[in-house]
């Protein structure tokens, strides 16, 4: 009798984005002429930069000829890409991360989920609240939690509330936690972590032998020079942190699929008997046993993101979305809304007017403005009363959205 | 204190292919002029078919323009690809598998590993021996086994020997097993399963409420019309089997990365309390939470494999490798070697001459023939005394390999 993993049954049925889709579809059916603008899901809208397009065409041509054909590549990624990452994202910023500490993958969503494979099931896990739902759901699937309570929080996880009251910067936990998910620039709040904030986390992790899962998928949107792009800018972080990076939001790879994870060789974990073991060989083993490398064509495209032309074109893309964020932020502020984020991040996090519940505000905005955003409560209990708008859209849509927003809540 | 998953420490350090690489590199260093021919790893050598190349160029161009750009796609795969698979691989063969039972992924290696996520840790697991190492290693990682014994077999797994004595067709287990890995056409032995053999497995699984993991990565190499391509050609299999398929070996996608897994809606598992639950929603939840879809460009390429031109070009590729297999098989037989497989499969499985141990024969062939194959013992204890050669190579290399083989053992 084949037995299922019953932890899956603890997962709440109504995942955020399907519920949004359900409500939007219902609205569109009743209002077929409404031109709905979607600022909900954080998906890029602009085409791939020309340097990347060119590199992928060349790679497709290589695959078309026997002499330049590529079969199985190294599971960890081709040296040309790992070297480019090490050089540009780390060494170029004075960070000592080597190519053999970089694991190329097909997405940070996969990596932040799969990373739990190499850790025991007896760790105490802390997440920010609101939070990217994948961190929580993958812990539920792995059996690290009890059932969910009425507020949607799962027993056994340590939730760290991020609200206006603490400036969306959670307090360091008073209890000992073993695995800590941090996302900066933050999805969904758009908050960033100062050097001091990150240092306090690294100090905590080193003191408690914890490991930080640092999701830096949005680092390209940092314009403030005092804000670290990588947790490894903090001394000692290579002994307590794994970093997740992606080409999705900077190079527009949400549909092209490429990301990477940094597992420093200095990082260690413990066995039940207290023996110390390096983490990098465990991830290497997982990656080479349960993964077979990213498409050669896609890796060639990702590598082109580091060429001179690629860097310039990506810079332009990022500035375009940041300008969208500014327009949204300022337009909403003009409408009297309290707005957070949207400066070093592509997300606008706003307090719902009149203390409306997140889902009620979602319905108002959809009905009156034909606008779709994401209810803050969908990201966690502490997101109730907040709402997320994404800056990933065309300029025309963003300008139109601001006007509609102002009318809808007027 | 972050704790590691200690099951990883049970994994034997010397994984098969790294050990082969170590020995080959050592030989090449001492013999820099030797032109080593590699028939070891099962990696394709011929370029992508023109229809696929053309489709991928067109997809790259779509990504270069705002109006045709694709961001996040459905995690399960685009309808254009799922529909093409359902139509061509299943409905066209009279099998009732729907597009919503097909999950597109970046590789069967990933899928055969990840599938364990949705099953409990209290299942009894059976594998063929010799076996594709990923099935075993991922069970070790998931904590389904004890440590390995001296013969490399892990405690707790049920090994089903496949040797010349049973015509490489394992007996149905006498005990009850819950999860059964079957691979046909088989890697590494090249054996195929008749309709009767598959029916006996389906009957067993239905009677015992077991689930079969059916790896059909090499189905395109079946030329004998009486041999099923899919386990779903057997009545009732949709109630007891998950099927893994890949574009790697037919369309040459080892470096391009696309595969799919079929999870029928009729398939069910049990909870500890004996409740019945459908499996398809569990895999759908896993796939959408821990995976973000295959690159749009790659999916477009895979879909072109089903166009009229694509099908013809793939047929040509498969026939090319099968002709290599024939040349190897007949050449080895002429040299007095007992050969199995290589008819409906791209692998030649041979009995080492003079009862040599697999690794000793590896060394002989490397030293005397400058040929690289794969020691059968690397696939499991029952593979000792056998050796695998792959038909994935150029015609010239295959012809040269046959000559060298004959001299080396002469």
PDB file of C-alpha atoms in Angstrom, chain B residues 53-324:
ATOM      1  CA  UNK B  53      16.544  24.634 -34.003  1.00  0.00           C
ATOM      2  CA  UNK B  54      14.176  26.695 -36.103  1.00  0.00           C
ATOM      3  CA  UNK B  55      11.496  26.688 -33.383  1.00  0.00           C
ATOM      4  CA  UNK B  56      13.972  27.812 -30.746  1.00  0.00           C
ATOM      5  CA  UNK B  57      15.276  30.657 -32.902  1.00  0.00           C
ATOM      6  CA  UNK B  58      11.689  31.807 -33.379  1.00  0.00           C
ATOM      7  CA  UNK B  59      11.069  31.579 -29.624  1.00  0.00           C
ATOM      8  CA  UNK B  60      14.189  33.617 -28.848  1.00  0.00           C
ATOM      9  CA  UNK B  61      12.886  36.264 -31.241  1.00  0.00           C
ATOM     10  CA  UNK B  62       9.527  36.263 -29.468  1.00  0.00           C
ATOM     11  CA  UNK B  63      11.352  36.962 -26.208  1.00  0.00           C
ATOM     12  CA  UNK B  64      13.047  39.953 -27.860  1.00  0.00           C
ATOM     13  CA  UNK B  65       9.842  41.876 -28.401  1.00  0.00           C
ATOM     14  CA  UNK B  66       7.431  43.263 -25.819  1.00  0.00           C
ATOM     15  CA  UNK B  67       4.306  42.071 -27.626  1.00  0.00           C
ATOM     16  CA  UNK B  68       5.402  38.458 -27.875  1.00  0.00           C
ATOM     17  CA  UNK B  69       7.498  38.281 -24.674  1.00  0.00           C
ATOM     18  CA  UNK B  70       6.803  35.441 -22.233  1.00  0.00           C
ATOM     19  CA  UNK B  71       7.317  35.852 -18.501  1.00  0.00           C
ATOM     20  CA  UNK B  72       6.268  33.219 -15.986  1.00  0.00           C
ATOM     21  CA  UNK B  73       4.534  30.359 -17.727  1.00  0.00           C
ATOM     22  CA  UNK B  74       2.350  27.703 -16.151  1.00  0.00           C
ATOM     23  CA  UNK B  75       4.530  25.602 -13.842  1.00  0.00           C
ATOM     24  CA  UNK B  76       3.099  22.435 -15.383  1.00  0.00           C
ATOM     25  CA  UNK B  77       4.089  23.457 -18.891  1.00  0.00           C
ATOM     26  CA  UNK B  78       2.424  25.372 -21.717  1.00  0.00           C
ATOM     27  CA  UNK B  79      -0.767  23.942 -23.152  1.00  0.00           C
ATOM     28  CA  UNK B  80       0.824  23.820 -26.626  1.00  0.00           C
ATOM     29  CA  UNK B  81       3.359  21.281 -25.342  1.00  0.00           C
ATOM     30  CA  UNK B  82       1.131  19.306 -22.953  1.00  0.00           C
ATOM     31  CA  UNK B  83      -1.487  18.980 -25.683  1.00  0.00           C
ATOM     32  CA  UNK B  84       1.094  17.830 -28.230  1.00  0.00           C
ATOM     33  CA  UNK B  85       2.390  15.211 -25.797  1.00  0.00           C
ATOM     34  CA  UNK B  86      -1.086  13.947 -24.912  1.00  0.00           C
ATOM     35  CA  UNK B  87      -2.039  13.772 -28.567  1.00  0.00           C
ATOM     36  CA  UNK B  88       1.104  12.190 -29.998  1.00  0.00           C
ATOM     37  CA  UNK B  89       2.516  10.035 -27.234  1.00  0.00           C
ATOM     38  CA  UNK B  90      -0.770   8.830 -25.780  1.00  0.00           C
ATOM     39  CA  UNK B  91      -4.043   9.446 -27.644  1.00  0.00           C
ATOM     40  CA  UNK B  92      -2.317   8.586 -30.919  1.00  0.00           C
ATOM     41  CA  UNK B  93      -1.492   5.202 -29.418  1.00  0.00           C
ATOM     42  CA  UNK B  94      -4.983   4.704 -28.095  1.00  0.00           C
ATOM     43  CA  UNK B  95      -4.048   5.639 -24.529  1.00  0.00           C
ATOM     44  CA  UNK B  96      -6.397   7.858 -22.589  1.00  0.00           C
ATOM     45  CA  UNK B  97      -3.993  10.305 -20.901  1.00  0.00           C
ATOM     46  CA  UNK B  98      -5.080  13.949 -20.755  1.00  0.00           C
ATOM     47  CA  UNK B  99      -2.947  17.080 -20.951  1.00  0.00           C
ATOM     48  CA  UNK B 100      -3.705  17.839 -17.300  1.00  0.00           C
ATOM     49  CA  UNK B 101      -2.059  14.565 -16.301  1.00  0.00           C
ATOM     50  CA  UNK B 102       1.207  15.641 -17.975  1.00  0.00           C
ATOM     51  CA  UNK B 103       3.777  17.711 -16.093  1.00  0.00           C
ATOM     52  CA  UNK B 104       6.569  19.237 -18.163  1.00  0.00           C
ATOM     53  CA  UNK B 105       9.907  19.481 -16.378  1.00  0.00           C
ATOM     54  CA  UNK B 106      13.594  20.116 -16.999  1.00  0.00           C
ATOM     55  CA  UNK B 107      14.615  16.473 -16.754  1.00  0.00           C
ATOM     56  CA  UNK B 108      13.672  12.938 -15.823  1.00  0.00           C
ATOM     57  CA  UNK B 109      16.631  12.820 -13.445  1.00  0.00           C
ATOM     58  CA  UNK B 110      14.979  15.619 -11.456  1.00  0.00           C
ATOM     59  CA  UNK B 111      11.522  14.064 -11.659  1.00  0.00           C
ATOM     60  CA  UNK B 112      12.550  10.536 -10.658  1.00  0.00           C
ATOM     61  CA  UNK B 113      14.335  12.080  -7.681  1.00  0.00           C
ATOM     62  CA  UNK B 114      11.685  14.627  -6.726  1.00  0.00           C
ATOM     63  CA  UNK B 115       8.774  12.191  -6.981  1.00  0.00           C
ATOM     64  CA  UNK B 116       9.683  10.834  -3.547  1.00  0.00           C
ATOM     65  CA  UNK B 117       8.686  14.191  -2.017  1.00  0.00           C
ATOM     66  CA  UNK B 118       4.997  13.334  -2.248  1.00  0.00           C
ATOM     67  CA  UNK B 119       5.296   9.861  -0.747  1.00  0.00           C
ATOM     68  CA  UNK B 120       5.666   8.886   2.880  1.00  0.00           C
ATOM     69  CA  UNK B 121       8.896   7.636   4.359  1.00  0.00           C
ATOM     70  CA  UNK B 122       7.363   4.344   5.450  1.00  0.00           C
ATOM     71  CA  UNK B 123       7.037   2.754   2.006  1.00  0.00           C
ATOM     72  CA  UNK B 124       8.957  -0.362   1.025  1.00  0.00           C
ATOM     73  CA  UNK B 125      10.877   0.449  -2.142  1.00  0.00           C
ATOM     74  CA  UNK B 126      12.003  -2.009  -4.827  1.00  0.00           C
ATOM     75  CA  UNK B 127      14.604  -1.369  -7.525  1.00  0.00           C
ATOM     76  CA  UNK B 128      16.043  -3.421 -10.335  1.00  0.00           C
ATOM     77  CA  UNK B 129      19.701  -4.395  -9.941  1.00  0.00           C
ATOM     78  CA  UNK B 130      21.661  -3.199 -11.946  1.00  0.00           C
ATOM     79  CA  UNK B 131      19.909   0.163 -11.782  1.00  0.00           C
ATOM     80  CA  UNK B 132      20.176   3.840 -12.708  1.00  0.00           C
ATOM     81  CA  UNK B 133      21.942   5.124  -9.557  1.00  0.00           C
ATOM     82  CA  UNK B 134      19.641   8.132  -9.097  1.00  0.00           C
ATOM     83  CA  UNK B 135      16.713   5.937  -7.967  1.00  0.00           C
ATOM     84  CA  UNK B 136      18.791   4.461  -5.184  1.00  0.00           C
ATOM     85  CA  UNK B 137      20.671   7.579  -4.120  1.00  0.00           C
ATOM     86  CA  UNK B 138      17.529   9.689  -3.810  1.00  0.00           C
ATOM     87  CA  UNK B 139      15.990   7.062  -1.553  1.00  0.00           C
ATOM     88  CA  UNK B 140      19.106   7.126   0.588  1.00  0.00           C
ATOM     89  CA  UNK B 141      18.924  10.923   0.793  1.00  0.00           C
ATOM     90  CA  UNK B 142      15.259  10.738   1.777  1.00  0.00           C
ATOM     91  CA  UNK B 143      16.085   8.431   4.659  1.00  0.00           C
ATOM     92  CA  UNK B 144      14.353   5.378   3.211  1.00  0.00           C
ATOM     93  CA  UNK B 145      17.388   3.123   3.765  1.00  0.00           C
ATOM     94  CA  UNK B 146      19.952   2.060   6.269  1.00  0.00           C
ATOM     95  CA  UNK B 147      23.684   2.155   5.521  1.00  0.00           C
ATOM     96  CA  UNK B 148      25.274   0.370   2.552  1.00  0.00           C
ATOM     97  CA  UNK B 149      26.772  -3.077   2.973  1.00  0.00           C
ATOM     98  CA  UNK B 150      30.032  -4.305   1.474  1.00  0.00           C
ATOM     99  CA  UNK B 151      28.290  -5.132  -1.791  1.00  0.00           C
ATOM    100  CA  UNK B 152      27.071  -1.542  -2.049  1.00  0.00           C
ATOM    101  CA  UNK B 153      23.473  -2.478  -1.351  1.00  0.00           C
ATOM    102  CA  UNK B 154      21.598  -0.311   1.120  1.00  0.00           C
ATOM    103  CA  UNK B 155      19.686  -1.867   3.971  1.00  0.00           C
ATOM    104  CA  UNK B 156      15.935  -1.566   3.615  1.00  0.00           C
ATOM    105  CA  UNK B 157      15.722  -1.443  -0.187  1.00  0.00           C
ATOM    106  CA  UNK B 158      14.426  -4.472  -2.068  1.00  0.00           C
ATOM    107  CA  UNK B 159      16.837  -5.299  -4.891  1.00  0.00           C
ATOM    108  CA  UNK B 160      15.542  -7.294  -7.850  1.00  0.00           C
ATOM    109  CA  UNK B 161      18.500  -8.891  -9.668  1.00  0.00           C
ATOM    110  CA  UNK B 162      18.479  -8.750 -13.470  1.00  0.00           C
ATOM    111  CA  UNK B 163      21.039 -11.129 -14.914  1.00  0.00           C
ATOM    112  CA  UNK B 164      21.489 -13.383 -17.925  1.00  0.00           C
ATOM    113  CA  UNK B 165      19.971 -16.196 -15.817  1.00  0.00           C
ATOM    114  CA  UNK B 166      16.568 -14.493 -15.694  1.00  0.00           C
ATOM    115  CA  UNK B 167      16.949 -12.863 -19.105  1.00  0.00           C
ATOM    116  CA  UNK B 168      17.292  -9.504 -17.309  1.00  0.00           C
ATOM    117  CA  UNK B 169      13.634  -9.696 -16.363  1.00  0.00           C
ATOM    118  CA  UNK B 170      13.329  -9.699 -12.593  1.00  0.00           C
ATOM    119  CA  UNK B 171      10.879 -11.950 -10.819  1.00  0.00           C
ATOM    120  CA  UNK B 172       7.855 -10.287  -9.248  1.00  0.00           C
ATOM    121  CA  UNK B 173       8.746  -9.838  -5.558  1.00  0.00           C
ATOM    122  CA  UNK B 174       7.318 -12.400  -3.163  1.00  0.00           C
ATOM    123  CA  UNK B 175       7.015  -9.805  -0.430  1.00  0.00           C
ATOM    124  CA  UNK B 176       4.776  -6.738  -0.602  1.00  0.00           C
ATOM    125  CA  UNK B 177       6.513  -3.631  -1.879  1.00  0.00           C
ATOM    126  CA  UNK B 178       4.898  -0.220  -2.118  1.00  0.00           C
ATOM    127  CA  UNK B 179       6.974   1.684  -4.648  1.00  0.00           C
ATOM    128  CA  UNK B 180       8.601  -0.070  -7.601  1.00  0.00           C
ATOM    129  CA  UNK B 181      11.069   1.500 -10.038  1.00  0.00           C
ATOM    130  CA  UNK B 182      10.990  -0.065 -13.492  1.00  0.00           C
ATOM    131  CA  UNK B 183      13.008   1.218 -16.452  1.00  0.00           C
ATOM    132  CA  UNK B 184      12.167  -0.058 -19.957  1.00  0.00           C
ATOM    133  CA  UNK B 185      13.928  -0.109 -22.385  1.00  0.00           C
ATOM    134  CA  UNK B 186      16.350  -0.650 -19.563  1.00  0.00           C
ATOM    135  CA  UNK B 187      19.321   1.439 -18.593  1.00  0.00           C
ATOM    136  CA  UNK B 188      21.858  -0.178 -18.289  1.00  0.00           C
ATOM    137  CA  UNK B 189      20.996  -3.634 -19.667  1.00  0.00           C
ATOM    138  CA  UNK B 190      19.111  -2.633 -22.824  1.00  0.00           C
ATOM    139  CA  UNK B 191      16.431  -5.194 -21.960  1.00  0.00           C
ATOM    140  CA  UNK B 192      12.835  -4.505 -22.943  1.00  0.00           C
ATOM    141  CA  UNK B 193       9.596  -5.521 -21.259  1.00  0.00           C
ATOM    142  CA  UNK B 194       7.020  -7.491 -23.190  1.00  0.00           C
ATOM    143  CA  UNK B 195       3.354  -6.761 -22.823  1.00  0.00           C
ATOM    144  CA  UNK B 196       3.061  -9.872 -20.628  1.00  0.00           C
ATOM    145  CA  UNK B 197       5.871  -8.747 -18.337  1.00  0.00           C
ATOM    146  CA  UNK B 198       4.326  -5.318 -17.878  1.00  0.00           C
ATOM    147  CA  UNK B 199       0.912  -6.848 -17.319  1.00  0.00           C
ATOM    148  CA  UNK B 200       2.283  -9.013 -14.525  1.00  0.00           C
ATOM    149  CA  UNK B 201       3.692  -5.880 -12.858  1.00  0.00           C
ATOM    150  CA  UNK B 202       0.441  -3.966 -13.228  1.00  0.00           C
ATOM    151  CA  UNK B 203      -1.486  -6.927 -11.820  1.00  0.00           C
ATOM    152  CA  UNK B 204       0.905  -7.115  -8.878  1.00  0.00           C
ATOM    153  CA  UNK B 205       0.667  -3.369  -8.219  1.00  0.00           C
ATOM    154  CA  UNK B 206      -3.122  -3.329  -8.385  1.00  0.00           C
ATOM    155  CA  UNK B 207      -3.359  -6.323  -6.065  1.00  0.00           C
ATOM    156  CA  UNK B 208      -0.944  -4.833  -3.537  1.00  0.00           C
ATOM    157  CA  UNK B 209      -1.924  -1.162  -3.933  1.00  0.00           C
ATOM    158  CA  UNK B 210       1.665  -0.459  -4.975  1.00  0.00           C
ATOM    159  CA  UNK B 211       2.758   2.334  -7.298  1.00  0.00           C
ATOM    160  CA  UNK B 212       5.125   1.730 -10.214  1.00  0.00           C
ATOM    161  CA  UNK B 213       7.586   4.456 -11.226  1.00  0.00           C
ATOM    162  CA  UNK B 214       7.961   3.651 -14.907  1.00  0.00           C
ATOM    163  CA  UNK B 215      10.981   5.271 -16.542  1.00  0.00           C
ATOM    164  CA  UNK B 216      10.437   5.217 -20.300  1.00  0.00           C
ATOM    165  CA  UNK B 217      13.240   7.620 -21.242  1.00  0.00           C
ATOM    166  CA  UNK B 218      14.352   5.268 -24.025  1.00  0.00           C
ATOM    167  CA  UNK B 219      10.956   4.324 -25.497  1.00  0.00           C
ATOM    168  CA  UNK B 220      11.807   5.961 -28.854  1.00  0.00           C
ATOM    169  CA  UNK B 221      14.341   3.180 -29.481  1.00  0.00           C
ATOM    170  CA  UNK B 222      11.670   0.470 -29.543  1.00  0.00           C
ATOM    171  CA  UNK B 223      11.324  -0.862 -33.081  1.00  0.00           C
ATOM    172  CA  UNK B 224       9.618  -4.168 -32.262  1.00  0.00           C
ATOM    173  CA  UNK B 225       5.910  -3.483 -32.636  1.00  0.00           C
ATOM    174  CA  UNK B 226       4.898  -5.948 -29.945  1.00  0.00           C
ATOM    175  CA  UNK B 227       6.777  -4.048 -27.213  1.00  0.00           C
ATOM    176  CA  UNK B 228       4.752  -1.370 -25.361  1.00  0.00           C
ATOM    177  CA  UNK B 229       6.158   2.178 -25.407  1.00  0.00           C
ATOM    178  CA  UNK B 230       4.147   3.245 -22.385  1.00  0.00           C
ATOM    179  CA  UNK B 231       3.034   1.363 -19.306  1.00  0.00           C
ATOM    180  CA  UNK B 232      -0.418   2.839 -19.909  1.00  0.00           C
ATOM    181  CA  UNK B 233      -0.789   0.470 -22.845  1.00  0.00           C
ATOM    182  CA  UNK B 234      -1.555  -2.068 -20.101  1.00  0.00           C
ATOM    183  CA  UNK B 235      -5.114  -1.961 -18.800  1.00  0.00           C
ATOM    184  CA  UNK B 236      -5.352  -0.620 -15.268  1.00  0.00           C
ATOM    185  CA  UNK B 237      -1.896   1.000 -15.291  1.00  0.00           C
ATOM    186  CA  UNK B 238      -3.455   4.440 -14.871  1.00  0.00           C
ATOM    187  CA  UNK B 239      -4.445   3.263 -11.384  1.00  0.00           C
ATOM    188  CA  UNK B 240      -0.967   2.155 -10.342  1.00  0.00           C
ATOM    189  CA  UNK B 241       1.774   3.875 -12.360  1.00  0.00           C
ATOM    190  CA  UNK B 242       3.585   7.156 -12.848  1.00  0.00           C
ATOM    191  CA  UNK B 243       5.502   7.400 -16.134  1.00  0.00           C
ATOM    192  CA  UNK B 244       8.675   9.411 -16.785  1.00  0.00           C
ATOM    193  CA  UNK B 245       9.554  10.514 -20.308  1.00  0.00           C
ATOM    194  CA  UNK B 246      12.285  12.694 -21.699  1.00  0.00           C
ATOM    195  CA  UNK B 247      13.331  14.566 -24.831  1.00  0.00           C
ATOM    196  CA  UNK B 248      16.977  13.847 -23.978  1.00  0.00           C
ATOM    197  CA  UNK B 249      17.606  10.687 -25.869  1.00  0.00           C
ATOM    198  CA  UNK B 250      15.164  10.951 -28.791  1.00  0.00           C
ATOM    199  CA  UNK B 251      15.416  14.652 -29.672  1.00  0.00           C
ATOM    200  CA  UNK B 252      18.969  15.080 -28.334  1.00  0.00           C
ATOM    201  CA  UNK B 253      17.981  17.332 -25.405  1.00  0.00           C
ATOM    202  CA  UNK B 254      20.626  16.212 -22.867  1.00  0.00           C
ATOM    203  CA  UNK B 255      22.031  19.750 -22.910  1.00  0.00           C
ATOM    204  CA  UNK B 256      18.766  21.521 -23.783  1.00  0.00           C
ATOM    205  CA  UNK B 257      16.729  20.041 -20.921  1.00  0.00           C
ATOM    206  CA  UNK B 258      13.109  19.012 -21.221  1.00  0.00           C
ATOM    207  CA  UNK B 259      11.160  16.032 -19.964  1.00  0.00           C
ATOM    208  CA  UNK B 260       7.739  15.204 -18.622  1.00  0.00           C
ATOM    209  CA  UNK B 261       6.040  13.064 -16.040  1.00  0.00           C
ATOM    210  CA  UNK B 262       2.589  11.532 -16.305  1.00  0.00           C
ATOM    211  CA  UNK B 263       0.539  11.328 -13.115  1.00  0.00           C
ATOM    212  CA  UNK B 264      -2.919   9.956 -13.965  1.00  0.00           C
ATOM    213  CA  UNK B 265      -5.894  11.319 -12.086  1.00  0.00           C
ATOM    214  CA  UNK B 266      -7.007   7.778 -11.320  1.00  0.00           C
ATOM    215  CA  UNK B 267      -3.867   7.085  -9.298  1.00  0.00           C
ATOM    216  CA  UNK B 268      -4.347   6.988  -5.526  1.00  0.00           C
ATOM    217  CA  UNK B 269      -2.268   6.503  -2.390  1.00  0.00           C
ATOM    218  CA  UNK B 270      -3.163   6.044   1.244  1.00  0.00           C
ATOM    219  CA  UNK B 271      -2.734   7.936   4.472  1.00  0.00           C
ATOM    220  CA  UNK B 272      -1.535   6.201   7.632  1.00  0.00           C
ATOM    221  CA  UNK B 273      -5.141   5.882   8.731  1.00  0.00           C
ATOM    222  CA  UNK B 274      -6.021   4.114   5.467  1.00  0.00           C
ATOM    223  CA  UNK B 275      -7.789   7.002   3.776  1.00  0.00           C
ATOM    224  CA  UNK B 276      -7.444   7.106  -0.007  1.00  0.00           C
ATOM    225  CA  UNK B 277      -6.061  10.266  -1.618  1.00  0.00           C
ATOM    226  CA  UNK B 278      -5.451  11.122  -5.282  1.00  0.00           C
ATOM    227  CA  UNK B 279      -1.772  11.531  -6.196  1.00  0.00           C
ATOM    228  CA  UNK B 280      -2.123  13.987  -9.087  1.00  0.00           C
ATOM    229  CA  UNK B 281      -3.027  16.999  -6.882  1.00  0.00           C
ATOM    230  CA  UNK B 282      -0.030  16.257  -4.632  1.00  0.00           C
ATOM    231  CA  UNK B 283       2.388  16.288  -7.565  1.00  0.00           C
ATOM    232  CA  UNK B 284       0.659  19.350  -8.969  1.00  0.00           C
ATOM    233  CA  UNK B 285       1.185  21.095  -5.636  1.00  0.00           C
ATOM    234  CA  UNK B 286       4.821  20.031  -5.463  1.00  0.00           C
ATOM    235  CA  UNK B 287       5.443  21.083  -9.054  1.00  0.00           C
ATOM    236  CA  UNK B 288       3.845  24.498  -8.626  1.00  0.00           C
ATOM    237  CA  UNK B 289       5.464  25.213  -5.261  1.00  0.00           C
ATOM    238  CA  UNK B 290       9.018  23.965  -5.873  1.00  0.00           C
ATOM    239  CA  UNK B 291       9.358  24.493  -9.621  1.00  0.00           C
ATOM    240  CA  UNK B 292       8.669  27.403 -11.936  1.00  0.00           C
ATOM    241  CA  UNK B 293       8.251  25.850 -15.354  1.00  0.00           C
ATOM    242  CA  UNK B 294      10.655  25.056 -18.169  1.00  0.00           C
ATOM    243  CA  UNK B 295      12.114  27.858 -20.272  1.00  0.00           C
ATOM    244  CA  UNK B 296       9.604  29.017 -22.891  1.00  0.00           C
ATOM    245  CA  UNK B 297      12.297  28.716 -25.554  1.00  0.00           C
ATOM    246  CA  UNK B 298      13.005  25.098 -24.635  1.00  0.00           C
ATOM    247  CA  UNK B 299       9.298  24.197 -24.530  1.00  0.00           C
ATOM    248  CA  UNK B 300       8.895  25.626 -28.025  1.00  0.00           C
ATOM    249  CA  UNK B 301      11.789  23.432 -29.142  1.00  0.00           C
ATOM    250  CA  UNK B 302      10.249  20.362 -27.511  1.00  0.00           C
ATOM    251  CA  UNK B 303       6.881  21.038 -29.155  1.00  0.00           C
ATOM    252  CA  UNK B 304       8.613  21.127 -32.559  1.00  0.00           C
ATOM    253  CA  UNK B 305       9.617  17.514 -31.941  1.00  0.00           C
ATOM    254  CA  UNK B 306       5.975  16.675 -32.673  1.00  0.00           C
ATOM    255  CA  UNK B 307       5.724  18.565 -35.969  1.00  0.00           C
ATOM    256  CA  UNK B 308       5.786  16.490 -39.145  1.00  0.00           C
ATOM    257  CA  UNK B 309       9.351  17.581 -39.887  1.00  0.00           C
ATOM    258  CA  UNK B 310      10.406  17.146 -36.268  1.00  0.00           C
ATOM    259  CA  UNK B 311       9.056  13.613 -36.083  1.00  0.00           C
ATOM    260  CA  UNK B 312      10.838  12.643 -39.266  1.00  0.00           C
ATOM    261  CA  UNK B 313      14.139  14.155 -38.134  1.00  0.00           C
ATOM    262  CA  UNK B 314      13.925  12.495 -34.730  1.00  0.00           C
ATOM    263  CA  UNK B 315      13.155   9.193 -36.403  1.00  0.00           C
ATOM    264  CA  UNK B 316      16.346   9.602 -38.397  1.00  0.00           C
ATOM    265  CA  UNK B 317      18.367  10.373 -35.271  1.00  0.00           C
ATOM    266  CA  UNK B 318      17.018   7.330 -33.470  1.00  0.00           C
ATOM    267  CA  UNK B 319      17.701   5.094 -36.464  1.00  0.00           C
ATOM    268  CA  UNK B 320      21.248   6.452 -36.599  1.00  0.00           C
ATOM    269  CA  UNK B 321      21.946   5.500 -32.981  1.00  0.00           C
ATOM    270  CA  UNK B 322      20.224   2.134 -33.423  1.00  0.00           C
ATOM    271  CA  UNK B 323      22.490   1.407 -36.374  1.00  0.00           C
ATOM    272  CA  UNK B 324      25.449   2.247 -34.117  1.00  0.00           C
TER     273      UNK B 324
END
